[in-house]
Amino acid sequence: MRIFALFKHFKGIDLMSLLSVIVPCYNEQDNIFDFYDELMKNESFFKGAGVETELIFVDDGSTDDTAARVKELATRDRRIHLVSFSRNFGKEAGMYAGLKKAKGDYVAIMDCDLQDPPALLPQMYKAVTEEGYDSVATRRVDRKGEPPIRSFFARAFYRIINKMTKTEIVDGARDFRLMNRKFVDAVLSMEEYNRFSKGIFGWVGFKNKWLEFENVERKKGETKWSFWKLFIYALDGIMAFSTAPLAMASILGVFFCLVAFVFIVVIIIRQWTVGDPNNTVGWASMACIVLFVSGVQLFSLGIVGQYLSKTYLEVKKRPLYIVKEEL
Ligand code: UDP
Ligand code: MG
């Protein structure tokens, strides 16, 4: 595309620009066609604006007919590409693979379940091409249709992570985003293994616009995120963008050293002055202190262990995904 841009520059020819739409899919057989139809409703807008599109489905190791349906679509529409993973690597890997493959001057990422309304794309495209933004992100302003307990923990997570890191991580932010090439290249330059896109998009900076929309419920199928999976993802996010838990471990350590020091002084003085006529007194409190402090120690060690394990995975430099088939 860069060559085209150069060409355009020299010849003064108004070549079309290319928009790549990346769609990570995991067992989405029932949504593929609906998604495609919905997306194609924007076709006249993009044609009018002189924009060509390519559609990159990333099949994240689906065990259903997702890949087959994408292939079926591809026989009808040559702008469709498919990257199939050898197994399920997670949405983060899917998005990264899509970004790597995308050739567009502009790139959009969106879910397959129609929770990211394709109708917003023209507005997003205009913001990037006409209003001078490098990326347009979206956030849902409500959590309609979500179990209340999940919403509660999600809100708590955003409050905590934003206290712990300087990178802005916006509550309700979706991965649905349209970016220009500069922004995409910046995201691609972050090759970390433990990817947390909500943080990465904020970390790279640039001029960003937020579009808000009301939560749309999944068209068909089930969410791929169990509560436990989300919990682990939240912890990964905190560890990827903050070292505050490590600092917390040290602060707790210092605090308990101080407490211990005061206790030692008190015990020594008491021993010298009144002595301890009955040395069985105080075993219960002693047991509590030992249990509590060893709990804190294990907790802190656990935090260090978590960071160590992340570093271990990072150092191995394993690929983020393995491609089984490309179309
Ligand atoms: N997804 C994926 N790999 C996974 C899990 C999900 O590619 O391991 C895709 C999924 O097919 C969908 C998008 O990521 O297009 C968002 O997933 P989902 O709708 O399950 O998440 P939610 O919207 O409930 O947060
Ligand atoms: Mg969804």
mmCIF file of C-alpha atoms and ligand atoms in Angstrom:
data_model
loop_
_atom_site.group_PDB
_atom_site.id
_atom_site.type_symbol
_atom_site.label_atom_id
_atom_site.label_comp_id
_atom_site.label_asym_id
_atom_site.label_seq_id
_atom_site.Cartn_x
_atom_site.Cartn_y
_atom_site.Cartn_z
ATOM 1 C CA MET A 1 0.000 0.000 0.000
ATOM 2 C CA ARG A 2 2.923 2.293 0.734
ATOM 3 C CA ILE A 3 4.039 1.918 -2.865
ATOM 4 C CA PHE A 4 0.570 2.935 -3.956
ATOM 5 C CA ALA A 5 0.660 5.945 -1.682
ATOM 6 C CA LEU A 6 3.980 6.958 -3.196
ATOM 7 C CA PHE A 7 2.639 6.403 -6.669
ATOM 8 C CA LYS A 8 -0.369 8.524 -5.883
ATOM 9 C CA HIS A 9 1.957 11.246 -4.671
ATOM 10 C CA PHE A 10 4.140 11.307 -7.749
ATOM 11 C CA LYS A 11 1.511 10.894 -10.409
ATOM 12 C CA GLY A 12 -1.160 12.977 -8.734
ATOM 13 C CA ILE A 13 -3.556 10.140 -9.504
ATOM 14 C CA ASP A 14 -6.352 9.708 -7.016
ATOM 15 C CA LEU A 15 -6.040 6.002 -6.243
ATOM 16 C CA MET A 16 -8.556 4.378 -3.973
ATOM 17 C CA SER A 17 -7.622 3.746 -0.399
ATOM 18 C CA LEU A 18 -8.022 0.339 1.196
ATOM 19 C CA LEU A 19 -9.923 -0.471 4.388
ATOM 20 C CA SER A 20 -9.181 -3.824 6.013
ATOM 21 C CA VAL A 21 -11.809 -5.228 8.346
ATOM 22 C CA ILE A 22 -10.516 -7.842 10.773
ATOM 23 C CA VAL A 23 -12.982 -10.267 12.322
ATOM 24 C CA PRO A 24 -11.718 -12.703 14.963
ATOM 25 C CA CYS A 25 -14.071 -15.695 15.094
ATOM 26 C CA TYR A 26 -14.238 -18.640 17.404
ATOM 27 C CA ASN A 27 -17.126 -21.038 16.795
ATOM 28 C CA GLU A 28 -19.271 -18.384 15.138
ATOM 29 C CA GLN A 29 -20.840 -20.483 12.366
ATOM 30 C CA ASP A 30 -24.285 -19.012 13.012
ATOM 31 C CA ASN A 31 -23.104 -15.419 12.795
ATOM 32 C CA ILE A 32 -20.827 -15.402 9.724
ATOM 33 C CA PHE A 33 -23.498 -14.800 7.078
ATOM 34 C CA ASP A 34 -25.483 -12.329 9.183
ATOM 35 C CA PHE A 35 -22.332 -10.404 9.908
ATOM 36 C CA TYR A 36 -21.355 -10.286 6.263
ATOM 37 C CA ASP A 37 -24.827 -9.076 5.212
ATOM 38 C CA GLU A 38 -24.824 -6.394 7.877
ATOM 39 C CA LEU A 39 -21.339 -5.222 6.918
ATOM 40 C CA MET A 40 -22.248 -5.059 3.248
ATOM 41 C CA LYS A 41 -24.950 -2.518 4.044
ATOM 42 C CA ASN A 42 -22.093 -0.013 4.179
ATOM 43 C CA GLU A 43 -20.927 -0.889 0.705
ATOM 44 C CA SER A 44 -22.510 2.073 -1.048
ATOM 45 C CA PHE A 45 -20.983 4.473 1.450
ATOM 46 C CA PHE A 46 -17.501 3.095 0.922
ATOM 47 C CA LYS A 47 -17.864 2.945 -2.854
ATOM 48 C CA GLY A 48 -18.975 6.566 -2.816
ATOM 49 C CA ALA A 49 -16.017 7.551 -0.658
ATOM 50 C CA GLY A 50 -13.592 5.785 -3.002
ATOM 51 C CA VAL A 51 -12.655 3.102 -0.511
ATOM 52 C CA GLU A 52 -11.903 -0.491 -1.377
ATOM 53 C CA THR A 53 -12.405 -3.059 1.358
ATOM 54 C CA GLU A 54 -10.867 -6.369 2.296
ATOM 55 C CA LEU A 55 -12.344 -8.642 4.911
ATOM 56 C CA ILE A 56 -10.043 -10.794 7.023
ATOM 57 C CA PHE A 57 -11.711 -13.517 9.061
ATOM 58 C CA VAL A 58 -9.387 -15.014 11.640
ATOM 59 C CA ASP A 59 -10.661 -18.441 12.588
ATOM 60 C CA ASP A 60 -9.280 -19.011 16.055
ATOM 61 C CA GLY A 61 -9.292 -22.804 15.996
ATOM 62 C CA SER A 62 -13.066 -23.157 15.667
ATOM 63 C CA THR A 63 -14.424 -26.663 15.953
ATOM 64 C CA ASP A 64 -17.657 -25.857 14.125
ATOM 65 C CA ASP A 65 -18.307 -24.822 10.513
ATOM 66 C CA THR A 66 -16.920 -21.303 10.847
ATOM 67 C CA ALA A 67 -14.049 -21.825 8.406
ATOM 68 C CA ALA A 68 -16.258 -23.650 5.897
ATOM 69 C CA ARG A 69 -18.777 -20.806 5.896
ATOM 70 C CA VAL A 70 -16.083 -18.199 5.417
ATOM 71 C CA LYS A 71 -14.757 -20.229 2.481
ATOM 72 C CA GLU A 72 -18.235 -20.356 1.052
ATOM 73 C CA LEU A 73 -18.475 -16.577 1.278
ATOM 74 C CA ALA A 74 -15.033 -16.255 -0.292
ATOM 75 C CA THR A 75 -16.210 -18.066 -3.403
ATOM 76 C CA ARG A 76 -18.785 -15.289 -3.843
ATOM 77 C CA ASP A 77 -16.672 -12.355 -2.768
ATOM 78 C CA ARG A 78 -12.994 -12.178 -3.643
ATOM 79 C CA ARG A 79 -12.287 -9.538 -1.039
ATOM 80 C CA ILE A 80 -12.602 -12.139 1.704
ATOM 81 C CA HIS A 81 -9.529 -13.657 3.318
ATOM 82 C CA LEU A 82 -9.284 -16.355 5.911
ATOM 83 C CA VAL A 83 -6.534 -17.149 8.406
ATOM 84 C CA SER A 84 -7.152 -20.380 10.312
ATOM 85 C CA PHE A 85 -5.224 -21.169 13.481
ATOM 86 C CA SER A 86 -4.078 -24.678 14.341
ATOM 87 C CA ARG A 87 -5.955 -24.413 17.654
ATOM 88 C CA ASN A 88 -7.684 -21.826 19.825
ATOM 89 C CA PHE A 89 -5.115 -19.159 20.678
ATOM 90 C CA GLY A 90 -7.505 -16.524 22.044
ATOM 91 C CA LYS A 91 -8.976 -13.332 20.651
ATOM 92 C CA GLU A 92 -5.826 -11.319 21.338
ATOM 93 C CA ALA A 93 -3.790 -13.585 19.053
ATOM 94 C CA GLY A 94 -6.588 -13.414 16.483
ATOM 95 C CA MET A 95 -6.531 -9.637 16.407
ATOM 96 C CA TYR A 96 -2.750 -9.565 16.144
ATOM 97 C CA ALA A 97 -2.762 -12.042 13.248
ATOM 98 C CA GLY A 98 -5.390 -9.939 11.501
ATOM 99 C CA LEU A 99 -3.404 -6.739 11.967
ATOM 100 C CA LYS A 100 -0.314 -8.441 10.546
ATOM 101 C CA LYS A 101 -2.179 -9.622 7.498
ATOM 102 C CA ALA A 102 -4.090 -6.391 6.858
ATOM 103 C CA LYS A 103 -2.749 -4.360 3.965
ATOM 104 C CA GLY A 104 -5.161 -1.461 4.345
ATOM 105 C CA ASP A 105 -4.406 2.214 4.758
ATOM 106 C CA TYR A 106 -7.133 1.960 7.386
ATOM 107 C CA VAL A 107 -7.887 -1.042 9.521
ATOM 108 C CA ALA A 108 -10.960 -1.895 11.575
ATOM 109 C CA ILE A 109 -11.344 -4.682 14.116
ATOM 110 C CA MET A 110 -14.780 -5.981 14.954
ATOM 111 C CA ASP A 111 -16.532 -8.944 16.551
ATOM 112 C CA CYS A 112 -18.466 -11.444 14.516
ATOM 113 C CA ASP A 113 -21.529 -11.557 16.771
ATOM 114 C CA LEU A 114 -22.827 -8.131 15.678
ATOM 115 C CA GLN A 115 -22.211 -6.659 19.121
ATOM 116 C CA ASP A 116 -20.024 -4.138 17.306
ATOM 117 C CA PRO A 117 -22.546 -2.438 14.998
ATOM 118 C CA PRO A 118 -21.142 -2.279 11.433
ATOM 119 C CA ALA A 119 -23.415 0.738 10.906
ATOM 120 C CA LEU A 120 -20.902 2.816 12.889
ATOM 121 C CA LEU A 121 -18.124 2.213 10.363
ATOM 122 C CA PRO A 122 -18.885 5.169 8.022
ATOM 123 C CA GLN A 123 -18.858 7.567 10.968
ATOM 124 C CA MET A 124 -15.599 6.065 12.213
ATOM 125 C CA TYR A 125 -14.039 6.250 8.791
ATOM 126 C CA LYS A 126 -14.931 9.911 8.460
ATOM 127 C CA ALA A 127 -13.433 10.710 11.866
ATOM 128 C CA VAL A 128 -10.110 9.227 10.788
ATOM 129 C CA THR A 129 -10.009 10.605 7.258
ATOM 130 C CA GLU A 130 -11.656 14.010 7.710
ATOM 131 C CA GLU A 131 -11.425 14.990 11.368
ATOM 132 C CA GLY A 132 -7.733 14.234 11.772
ATOM 133 C CA TYR A 133 -7.944 11.382 14.284
ATOM 134 C CA ASP A 134 -5.515 8.468 14.136
ATOM 135 C CA SER A 135 -7.960 6.034 15.639
ATOM 136 C CA VAL A 136 -11.605 5.861 16.568
ATOM 137 C CA ALA A 137 -12.514 3.602 19.436
ATOM 138 C CA THR A 138 -15.908 2.624 20.735
ATOM 139 C CA ARG A 139 -17.309 2.101 24.175
ATOM 140 C CA ARG A 140 -20.663 0.863 25.262
ATOM 141 C CA VAL A 141 -22.334 3.134 27.759
ATOM 142 C CA ASP A 142 -24.402 0.462 29.464
ATOM 143 C CA ARG A 143 -24.140 -3.228 30.171
ATOM 144 C CA LYS A 144 -27.696 -4.171 29.287
ATOM 145 C CA GLY A 145 -28.270 -7.907 29.137
ATOM 146 C CA GLU A 146 -25.190 -8.750 31.174
ATOM 147 C CA PRO A 147 -25.487 -10.617 34.501
ATOM 148 C CA PRO A 148 -25.318 -7.987 37.308
ATOM 149 C CA ILE A 149 -22.533 -9.814 39.127
ATOM 150 C CA ARG A 150 -20.400 -9.688 35.977
ATOM 151 C CA SER A 151 -21.052 -5.944 35.557
ATOM 152 C CA PHE A 152 -20.134 -5.373 39.192
ATOM 153 C CA PHE A 153 -16.770 -7.118 38.833
ATOM 154 C CA ALA A 154 -16.117 -5.472 35.476
ATOM 155 C CA ARG A 155 -16.619 -2.009 36.996
ATOM 156 C CA ALA A 156 -14.423 -2.911 39.969
ATOM 157 C CA PHE A 157 -11.725 -4.114 37.574
ATOM 158 C CA TYR A 158 -11.657 -0.823 35.650
ATOM 159 C CA ARG A 159 -11.496 1.181 38.882
ATOM 160 C CA ILE A 160 -8.591 -0.902 40.171
ATOM 161 C CA ILE A 161 -6.560 -1.089 36.967
ATOM 162 C CA ASN A 162 -6.845 2.656 36.397
ATOM 163 C CA LYS A 163 -5.457 3.297 39.872
ATOM 164 C CA MET A 164 -2.552 0.982 39.154
ATOM 165 C CA THR A 165 -1.408 2.152 35.749
ATOM 166 C CA LYS A 166 -0.791 5.393 33.921
ATOM 167 C CA THR A 167 -2.143 3.924 30.684
ATOM 168 C CA GLU A 168 -5.785 4.874 30.336
ATOM 169 C CA ILE A 169 -8.022 1.810 30.221
ATOM 170 C CA VAL A 170 -11.582 2.893 29.559
ATOM 171 C CA ASP A 171 -14.581 1.199 31.191
ATOM 172 C CA GLY A 172 -16.852 -0.359 28.602
ATOM 173 C CA ALA A 173 -14.265 0.030 25.823
ATOM 174 C CA ARG A 174 -14.692 -2.525 23.076
ATOM 175 C CA ASP A 175 -11.973 -3.812 20.803
ATOM 176 C CA PHE A 176 -14.084 -2.368 17.972
ATOM 177 C CA ARG A 177 -11.830 0.272 16.517
ATOM 178 C CA LEU A 178 -10.798 1.880 13.243
ATOM 179 C CA MET A 179 -7.177 2.961 12.890
ATOM 180 C CA ASN A 180 -4.912 4.509 10.327
ATOM 181 C CA ARG A 181 -1.721 2.831 9.167
ATOM 182 C CA LYS A 182 0.487 4.792 11.565
ATOM 183 C CA PHE A 183 -1.541 3.561 14.512
ATOM 184 C CA VAL A 184 -1.624 -0.039 13.264
ATOM 185 C CA ASP A 185 2.147 -0.099 12.788
ATOM 186 C CA ALA A 186 2.592 1.190 16.333
ATOM 187 C CA VAL A 187 0.340 -1.567 17.690
ATOM 188 C CA LEU A 188 2.213 -4.177 15.636
ATOM 189 C CA SER A 189 5.534 -2.940 16.987
ATOM 190 C CA MET A 190 4.419 -4.161 20.422
ATOM 191 C CA GLU A 191 5.270 -7.802 20.034
ATOM 192 C CA GLU A 192 4.634 -8.883 23.612
ATOM 193 C CA TYR A 193 3.355 -12.381 24.241
ATOM 194 C CA ASN A 194 0.931 -11.407 27.002
ATOM 195 C CA ARG A 195 -1.255 -9.133 24.944
ATOM 196 C CA PHE A 196 -3.906 -6.928 26.496
ATOM 197 C CA SER A 197 -5.219 -4.846 23.630
ATOM 198 C CA LYS A 198 -7.326 -2.514 25.741
ATOM 199 C CA GLY A 199 -4.052 -1.371 27.289
ATOM 200 C CA ILE A 200 -1.946 -1.531 24.116
ATOM 201 C CA PHE A 201 -4.309 0.770 22.213
ATOM 202 C CA GLY A 202 -4.065 3.329 25.003
ATOM 203 C CA TRP A 203 -0.330 2.913 25.459
ATOM 204 C CA VAL A 204 0.634 3.737 21.858
ATOM 205 C CA GLY A 205 -0.888 7.208 22.198
ATOM 206 C CA PHE A 206 -1.880 9.254 19.089
ATOM 207 C CA LYS A 207 -5.055 11.214 18.656
ATOM 208 C CA ASN A 208 -8.020 9.099 19.563
ATOM 209 C CA LYS A 209 -11.750 9.657 19.364
ATOM 210 C CA TRP A 210 -14.333 7.785 21.452
ATOM 211 C CA LEU A 211 -17.692 6.875 20.032
ATOM 212 C CA GLU A 212 -20.342 5.730 22.456
ATOM 213 C CA PHE A 213 -23.135 3.332 21.727
ATOM 214 C CA GLU A 214 -25.736 1.379 23.622
ATOM 215 C CA ASN A 215 -24.923 -2.217 24.335
ATOM 216 C CA VAL A 216 -26.160 -4.623 21.693
ATOM 217 C CA GLU A 217 -26.772 -8.203 22.683
ATOM 218 C CA ARG A 218 -25.032 -11.031 20.880
ATOM 219 C CA LYS A 219 -26.940 -12.060 17.751
ATOM 220 C CA LYS A 220 -26.542 -15.831 17.985
ATOM 221 C CA GLY A 221 -24.460 -18.330 19.925
ATOM 222 C CA GLU A 222 -22.891 -17.960 23.333
ATOM 223 C CA THR A 223 -20.234 -15.643 24.703
ATOM 224 C CA LYS A 224 -16.826 -17.334 24.757
ATOM 225 C CA TRP A 225 -15.918 -15.683 28.038
ATOM 226 C CA SER A 226 -16.773 -17.517 31.222
ATOM 227 C CA PHE A 227 -16.507 -15.597 34.472
ATOM 228 C CA TRP A 228 -13.278 -17.399 35.301
ATOM 229 C CA LYS A 229 -11.748 -16.656 31.875
ATOM 230 C CA LEU A 230 -12.598 -12.977 32.332
ATOM 231 C CA PHE A 231 -11.087 -12.997 35.810
ATOM 232 C CA ILE A 232 -7.797 -14.409 34.488
ATOM 233 C CA TYR A 233 -7.882 -11.918 31.601
ATOM 234 C CA ALA A 234 -8.351 -9.084 34.116
ATOM 235 C CA LEU A 235 -5.329 -10.248 36.126
ATOM 236 C CA ASP A 236 -3.302 -10.535 32.901
ATOM 237 C CA GLY A 237 -4.312 -6.979 32.052
ATOM 238 C CA ILE A 238 -3.171 -5.647 35.402
ATOM 239 C CA MET A 239 0.148 -7.465 35.160
ATOM 240 C CA ALA A 240 0.727 -6.375 31.575
ATOM 241 C CA PHE A 241 0.316 -2.690 32.379
ATOM 242 C CA SER A 242 1.239 -2.272 36.007
ATOM 243 C CA THR A 243 3.951 -3.363 38.409
ATOM 244 C CA ALA A 244 1.980 -1.967 41.359
ATOM 245 C CA PRO A 245 1.282 -5.441 42.815
ATOM 246 C CA LEU A 246 5.045 -6.016 43.077
ATOM 247 C CA ALA A 247 5.418 -2.728 44.902
ATOM 248 C CA MET A 248 2.523 -3.720 47.129
ATOM 249 C CA ALA A 249 4.393 -6.879 48.138
ATOM 250 C CA SER A 250 7.419 -4.806 49.184
ATOM 251 C CA ILE A 251 5.279 -2.270 51.041
ATOM 252 C CA LEU A 252 3.556 -5.054 52.981
ATOM 253 C CA GLY A 253 6.995 -6.481 53.767
ATOM 254 C CA VAL A 254 8.230 -3.145 55.130
ATOM 255 C CA PHE A 255 5.037 -2.678 57.126
ATOM 256 C CA PHE A 256 5.360 -6.062 58.825
ATOM 257 C CA CYS A 257 9.065 -5.469 59.555
ATOM 258 C CA LEU A 258 8.097 -2.275 61.386
ATOM 259 C CA VAL A 259 5.357 -4.040 63.336
ATOM 260 C CA ALA A 260 7.772 -6.841 64.207
ATOM 261 C CA PHE A 261 10.363 -4.331 65.383
ATOM 262 C CA VAL A 262 7.860 -2.643 67.735
ATOM 263 C CA PHE A 263 6.798 -6.053 69.090
ATOM 264 C CA ILE A 264 10.398 -7.078 69.707
ATOM 265 C CA VAL A 265 11.090 -3.881 71.672
ATOM 266 C CA VAL A 266 7.889 -4.309 73.715
ATOM 267 C CA ILE A 267 8.656 -7.967 74.474
ATOM 268 C CA ILE A 268 12.253 -7.285 75.500
ATOM 269 C CA ILE A 269 11.232 -4.417 77.800
ATOM 270 C CA ARG A 270 8.472 -6.506 79.372
ATOM 271 C CA GLN A 271 10.826 -9.422 79.932
ATOM 272 C CA TRP A 272 13.312 -7.150 81.700
ATOM 273 C CA THR A 273 10.779 -5.375 83.846
ATOM 274 C CA VAL A 274 7.931 -7.710 84.838
ATOM 275 C CA GLY A 275 9.169 -10.961 83.284
ATOM 276 C CA ASP A 276 6.760 -13.618 82.085
ATOM 277 C CA PRO A 277 5.651 -15.815 85.011
ATOM 278 C CA ASN A 278 3.326 -17.926 82.901
ATOM 279 C CA ASN A 279 4.841 -18.698 79.526
ATOM 280 C CA THR A 280 1.724 -20.399 78.144
ATOM 281 C CA VAL A 281 -0.185 -17.134 77.975
ATOM 282 C CA GLY A 282 -0.431 -15.623 74.529
ATOM 283 C CA TRP A 283 -0.139 -18.724 72.372
ATOM 284 C CA ALA A 284 -3.448 -18.045 70.626
ATOM 285 C CA SER A 285 -2.470 -14.549 69.548
ATOM 286 C CA MET A 286 0.935 -15.902 68.555
ATOM 287 C CA ALA A 287 -0.665 -18.551 66.370
ATOM 288 C CA CYS A 288 -2.834 -15.871 64.718
ATOM 289 C CA ILE A 289 0.160 -13.659 64.023
ATOM 290 C CA VAL A 290 2.182 -16.522 62.560
ATOM 291 C CA LEU A 291 -0.693 -17.616 60.361
ATOM 292 C CA PHE A 292 -1.445 -14.115 59.166
ATOM 293 C CA VAL A 293 2.140 -13.149 58.437
ATOM 294 C CA SER A 294 2.868 -16.402 56.628
ATOM 295 C CA GLY A 295 -0.289 -15.812 54.606
ATOM 296 C CA VAL A 296 0.956 -12.400 53.607
ATOM 297 C CA GLN A 297 4.334 -13.891 52.736
ATOM 298 C CA LEU A 298 2.832 -16.532 50.495
ATOM 299 C CA PHE A 299 0.572 -13.950 48.865
ATOM 300 C CA SER A 300 3.554 -11.702 48.110
ATOM 301 C CA LEU A 301 5.567 -14.643 46.855
ATOM 302 C CA GLY A 302 2.599 -15.499 44.640
ATOM 303 C CA ILE A 303 2.640 -12.014 43.116
ATOM 304 C CA VAL A 304 6.350 -12.308 42.394
ATOM 305 C CA GLY A 305 5.679 -15.756 40.943
ATOM 306 C CA GLN A 306 3.014 -14.392 38.622
ATOM 307 C CA TYR A 307 5.331 -11.762 37.212
ATOM 308 C CA LEU A 308 8.095 -14.325 36.923
ATOM 309 C CA SER A 309 5.827 -16.672 34.973
ATOM 310 C CA LYS A 310 4.845 -13.843 32.612
ATOM 311 C CA THR A 311 8.506 -12.994 32.111
ATOM 312 C CA TYR A 312 9.247 -16.688 31.523
ATOM 313 C CA LEU A 313 6.647 -16.882 28.751
ATOM 314 C CA GLU A 314 7.862 -13.614 27.260
ATOM 315 C CA VAL A 315 11.497 -14.805 27.211
ATOM 316 C CA LYS A 316 10.600 -18.025 25.407
ATOM 317 C CA LYS A 317 9.543 -15.944 22.403
ATOM 318 C CA ARG A 318 6.960 -18.444 21.321
ATOM 319 C CA PRO A 319 4.855 -17.388 18.368
ATOM 320 C CA LEU A 320 1.522 -15.816 19.324
ATOM 321 C CA TYR A 321 -0.331 -18.180 17.016
ATOM 322 C CA ILE A 322 0.250 -20.954 14.471
ATOM 323 C CA VAL A 323 -1.468 -20.735 11.127
ATOM 324 C CA LYS A 324 -3.010 -23.938 9.809
ATOM 325 C CA GLU A 325 -4.410 -22.560 6.576
ATOM 326 C CA GLU A 326 -4.591 -19.247 4.776
ATOM 327 C CA LEU A 327 -6.927 -18.106 2.022
HETATM 328 N N1 UDP B 1 -13.151 -14.860 19.984
HETATM 329 C C1 UDP B 1 -11.989 -15.388 19.444
HETATM 330 N N2 UDP B 1 -11.269 -16.273 20.188
HETATM 331 C C2 UDP B 1 -11.633 -16.653 21.461
HETATM 332 C C3 UDP B 1 -12.802 -16.066 22.002
HETATM 333 C C4 UDP B 1 -13.543 -15.184 21.245
HETATM 334 O O1 UDP B 1 -11.623 -15.081 18.312
HETATM 335 O O2 UDP B 1 -10.940 -17.455 22.071
HETATM 336 C C5 UDP B 1 -13.961 -13.904 19.179
HETATM 337 C C6 UDP B 1 -15.440 -14.261 19.093
HETATM 338 O O3 UDP B 1 -15.701 -15.139 18.034
HETATM 339 C C7 UDP B 1 -16.078 -12.897 18.868
HETATM 340 C C8 UDP B 1 -15.167 -11.979 19.650
HETATM 341 O O4 UDP B 1 -13.916 -12.661 19.811
HETATM 342 O O5 UDP B 1 -16.085 -12.519 17.497
HETATM 343 C C9 UDP B 1 -15.734 -11.610 20.998
HETATM 344 O O6 UDP B 1 -16.067 -12.760 21.719
HETATM 345 P P1 UDP B 1 -17.399 -12.879 22.571
HETATM 346 O O7 UDP B 1 -18.559 -12.316 21.808
HETATM 347 O O8 UDP B 1 -17.520 -14.280 23.027
HETATM 348 O O9 UDP B 1 -17.052 -11.944 23.808
HETATM 349 P P2 UDP B 1 -18.011 -10.870 24.508
HETATM 350 O O10 UDP B 1 -18.610 -10.037 23.418
HETATM 351 O O11 UDP B 1 -19.012 -11.657 25.249
HETATM 352 O O12 UDP B 1 -17.081 -10.101 25.391
HETATM 353 MG MG MG B 2 -19.675 -10.699 21.894
#
